[in-house]
Amino acid sequence: IVDSKGAIVATQELPRGYLVTTVAIGNFGDRLKPDPNIVLTLTDTWATMGMPNKIFRLDGALRAIFAVDNASYSPTATRIGDTAIADVDGDGKSDIVYAYHDLWWVGGDSGVVILNAAGVKQKEIRIPTLNDVDYYPVITIDDFNADEKMDITLQTDSFLYPENTHETMLYPL
């Protein structure tokens, strides 16, 4: 973390050979006692090929609250593409929601995983890939239908080879 003058005030060592793919900042406290945290997702690189993605929750001083491996149905054959923090189960506590996509050379499903504030998997929603690969997932969380419950949508870019066609897919979850 860097202050307003550019001085480093906190650092966190991350595993070597991984690439930070998403960053989400959110509150894991309440209105009276906010607890801003950073959630990082890391994916493998050629140096760590075949290793599962990693999810870190760091507090405001960059101390690790938890570090878990990707909780998707296939941790070494999916990549995390987007992360959000929101109370999606209505219990008054923030959850971590991340979207993953399959690897085009492996084939498989895309989807969304919900972790609680402690990093424990609460739910996974798998979405069968319609074409060769559905990638670059984007999560949007809001109360779309005004029922006072959070709704999640997942958008992916669906690619078909060798036709080289792209379709945007939108999944209300």
Short mmCIF file of C-alpha atoms in Angstrom, two decimals:
data_model
loop_
_atom_site.label_atom_id
_atom_site.label_comp_id
_atom_site.label_asym_id
_atom_site.label_seq_id
_atom_site.Cartn_x
_atom_site.Cartn_y
_atom_site.Cartn_z
CA ILE A 1 0.00 0.00 0.00
CA VAL A 2 1.27 3.46 -0.91
CA ASP A 3 0.35 6.68 0.92
CA SER A 4 -0.59 9.98 -0.73
CA LYS A 5 3.10 10.94 -1.05
CA GLY A 6 4.06 7.69 -2.77
CA ALA A 7 5.77 6.13 0.25
CA ILE A 8 5.27 2.39 0.74
CA VAL A 9 3.43 1.79 4.02
CA ALA A 10 2.65 -1.95 3.75
CA THR A 11 3.62 -4.90 1.54
CA GLN A 12 2.57 -8.53 1.18
CA GLU A 13 4.69 -11.35 -0.25
CA LEU A 14 2.73 -13.43 -2.78
CA PRO A 15 3.60 -16.87 -4.17
CA ARG A 16 6.21 -16.79 -6.91
CA GLY A 17 5.26 -17.81 -10.43
CA TYR A 18 1.68 -16.55 -10.23
CA LEU A 19 -0.02 -13.61 -11.95
CA VAL A 20 -2.49 -11.35 -10.11
CA THR A 21 -5.62 -11.53 -12.28
CA THR A 22 -8.23 -9.64 -10.28
CA VAL A 23 -8.41 -7.27 -7.34
CA ALA A 24 -11.58 -6.43 -5.39
CA ILE A 25 -11.84 -4.04 -2.46
CA GLY A 26 -14.77 -4.28 -0.09
CA ASN A 27 -16.02 -3.98 3.46
CA PHE A 28 -16.19 -7.07 5.66
CA GLY A 29 -17.35 -5.12 8.70
CA ASP A 30 -20.56 -3.19 9.29
CA ARG A 31 -21.61 0.46 9.26
CA LEU A 32 -20.36 1.05 12.82
CA LYS A 33 -17.03 -0.74 12.45
CA PRO A 34 -15.89 -0.88 8.82
CA ASP A 35 -13.27 -3.47 7.89
CA PRO A 36 -11.95 -2.68 4.39
CA ASN A 37 -10.20 -5.66 2.80
CA ILE A 38 -8.55 -6.52 -0.48
CA VAL A 39 -9.28 -9.77 -2.29
CA LEU A 40 -6.69 -10.89 -4.84
CA THR A 41 -6.93 -13.80 -7.24
CA LEU A 42 -3.82 -15.32 -8.74
CA THR A 43 -3.56 -17.62 -11.73
CA ASP A 44 -0.74 -19.82 -12.90
CA THR A 45 1.84 -18.84 -15.48
CA TRP A 46 4.12 -21.06 -17.56
CA ALA A 47 6.30 -21.38 -14.43
CA THR A 48 3.40 -22.77 -12.40
CA MET A 49 1.33 -24.41 -15.17
CA GLY A 50 -1.21 -26.85 -13.85
CA MET A 51 -1.26 -25.42 -10.35
CA PRO A 52 -4.61 -24.23 -9.01
CA ASN A 53 -5.55 -20.55 -8.91
CA LYS A 54 -5.27 -18.90 -5.52
CA ILE A 55 -7.55 -16.49 -3.66
CA PHE A 56 -6.20 -14.19 -0.93
CA ARG A 57 -8.13 -11.95 1.45
CA LEU A 58 -5.91 -9.25 2.99
CA ASP A 59 -6.83 -6.77 5.69
CA GLY A 60 -6.11 -3.03 5.51
CA ALA A 61 -2.50 -3.61 6.66
CA LEU A 62 -2.08 -6.33 3.98
CA ARG A 63 -2.02 -9.16 6.52
CA ALA A 64 -3.44 -12.40 5.11
CA ILE A 65 -6.88 -13.27 6.50
CA PHE A 66 -6.94 -16.40 4.36
CA ALA A 67 -5.36 -17.93 1.29
CA VAL A 68 -7.22 -20.74 -0.47
CA ASP A 69 -6.94 -22.58 -3.75
CA ASN A 70 -9.54 -22.10 -6.46
CA ALA A 71 -12.74 -23.79 -5.29
CA SER A 72 -14.18 -24.42 -8.76
CA TYR A 73 -15.09 -27.90 -9.98
CA SER A 74 -11.71 -28.15 -11.74
CA PRO A 75 -9.09 -25.89 -10.10
CA THR A 76 -6.30 -26.67 -12.59
CA ALA A 77 -8.48 -26.44 -15.72
CA THR A 78 -10.19 -23.11 -15.00
CA ARG A 79 -8.99 -19.54 -14.67
CA ILE A 80 -10.51 -16.83 -12.50
CA GLY A 81 -11.67 -13.91 -14.62
CA ASP A 82 -13.52 -11.55 -12.26
CA THR A 83 -14.05 -11.04 -8.53
CA ALA A 84 -16.59 -9.04 -6.51
CA ILE A 85 -17.45 -8.49 -2.85
CA ALA A 86 -21.12 -8.25 -1.84
CA ASP A 87 -23.65 -9.77 0.54
CA VAL A 88 -25.30 -12.15 -1.93
CA ASP A 89 -26.93 -14.50 0.58
CA GLY A 90 -28.69 -11.84 2.67
CA ASP A 91 -27.01 -12.66 6.00
CA GLY A 92 -25.65 -9.14 6.48
CA LYS A 93 -22.02 -10.20 5.86
CA SER A 94 -20.01 -9.67 2.71
CA ASP A 95 -19.26 -12.66 0.50
CA ILE A 96 -16.60 -13.14 -2.15
CA VAL A 97 -17.94 -13.95 -5.60
CA TYR A 98 -15.63 -14.95 -8.41
CA ALA A 99 -16.23 -16.03 -11.98
CA TYR A 100 -14.07 -18.56 -13.77
CA HIS A 101 -13.73 -19.77 -17.34
CA ASP A 102 -12.46 -22.98 -18.84
CA LEU A 103 -9.22 -23.41 -20.72
CA TRP A 104 -9.81 -23.65 -24.44
CA TRP A 105 -7.42 -26.59 -24.82
CA VAL A 106 -9.11 -28.54 -22.02
CA GLY A 107 -12.77 -27.71 -22.57
CA GLY A 108 -15.21 -27.56 -19.73
CA ASP A 109 -17.61 -25.29 -17.95
CA SER A 110 -17.56 -21.68 -16.86
CA GLY A 111 -19.22 -20.54 -13.68
CA VAL A 112 -19.39 -18.63 -10.44
CA VAL A 113 -18.22 -19.56 -6.93
CA ILE A 114 -19.40 -17.87 -3.73
CA LEU A 115 -17.07 -17.92 -0.70
CA ASN A 116 -18.01 -16.65 2.74
CA ALA A 117 -15.82 -14.07 4.52
CA ALA A 118 -13.62 -16.89 5.91
CA GLY A 119 -12.94 -18.28 2.41
CA VAL A 120 -15.20 -21.33 2.73
CA LYS A 121 -17.08 -22.32 -0.43
CA GLN A 122 -20.81 -21.73 -0.04
CA LYS A 123 -22.05 -22.37 -3.56
CA GLU A 124 -20.92 -23.02 -7.11
CA ILE A 125 -22.98 -22.44 -10.23
CA ARG A 126 -21.56 -24.21 -13.28
CA ILE A 127 -22.52 -23.06 -16.75
CA PRO A 128 -21.93 -25.49 -19.62
CA THR A 129 -19.80 -24.03 -22.37
CA LEU A 130 -21.93 -23.57 -25.48
CA ASN A 131 -19.17 -23.20 -28.07
CA ASP A 132 -15.48 -24.12 -27.88
CA VAL A 133 -14.71 -21.81 -24.96
CA ASP A 134 -16.51 -19.20 -22.85
CA TYR A 135 -13.92 -16.83 -21.50
CA TYR A 136 -13.36 -13.37 -19.98
CA PRO A 137 -16.21 -13.68 -17.48
CA VAL A 138 -17.57 -10.50 -15.92
CA ILE A 139 -19.76 -10.46 -12.81
CA THR A 140 -22.40 -7.81 -12.13
CA ILE A 141 -24.14 -7.82 -8.74
CA ASP A 142 -27.17 -5.66 -7.98
CA ASP A 143 -30.84 -5.91 -7.03
CA PHE A 144 -32.07 -5.93 -10.63
CA ASN A 145 -35.70 -6.79 -9.88
CA ALA A 146 -36.15 -4.63 -6.72
CA ASP A 147 -36.99 -7.60 -4.47
CA GLU A 148 -34.39 -6.51 -1.87
CA LYS A 149 -32.17 -9.50 -2.73
CA MET A 150 -28.88 -9.28 -4.58
CA ASP A 151 -28.86 -10.78 -8.06
CA ILE A 152 -25.81 -11.94 -10.01
CA THR A 153 -25.28 -11.92 -13.75
CA LEU A 154 -22.36 -13.46 -15.57
CA GLN A 155 -21.27 -12.27 -19.00
CA THR A 156 -18.84 -14.32 -21.08
CA ASP A 157 -17.33 -14.11 -24.53
CA SER A 158 -18.19 -17.35 -26.30
CA PHE A 159 -15.76 -18.34 -29.05
CA LEU A 160 -16.24 -20.90 -31.81
CA TYR A 161 -13.22 -22.23 -33.71
CA PRO A 162 -12.42 -22.50 -36.68
CA GLU A 163 -15.24 -20.12 -37.64
CA ASN A 164 -13.65 -17.48 -35.36
CA THR A 165 -17.04 -16.25 -34.20
CA HIS A 166 -17.58 -14.48 -30.91
CA GLU A 167 -20.88 -14.19 -29.08
CA THR A 168 -21.54 -12.35 -25.85
CA MET A 169 -23.49 -14.55 -23.45
CA LEU A 170 -25.39 -13.13 -20.47
CA TYR A 171 -26.50 -15.50 -17.71
CA PRO A 172 -28.81 -14.31 -14.89
CA LEU A 173 -27.98 -16.48 -11.89
#
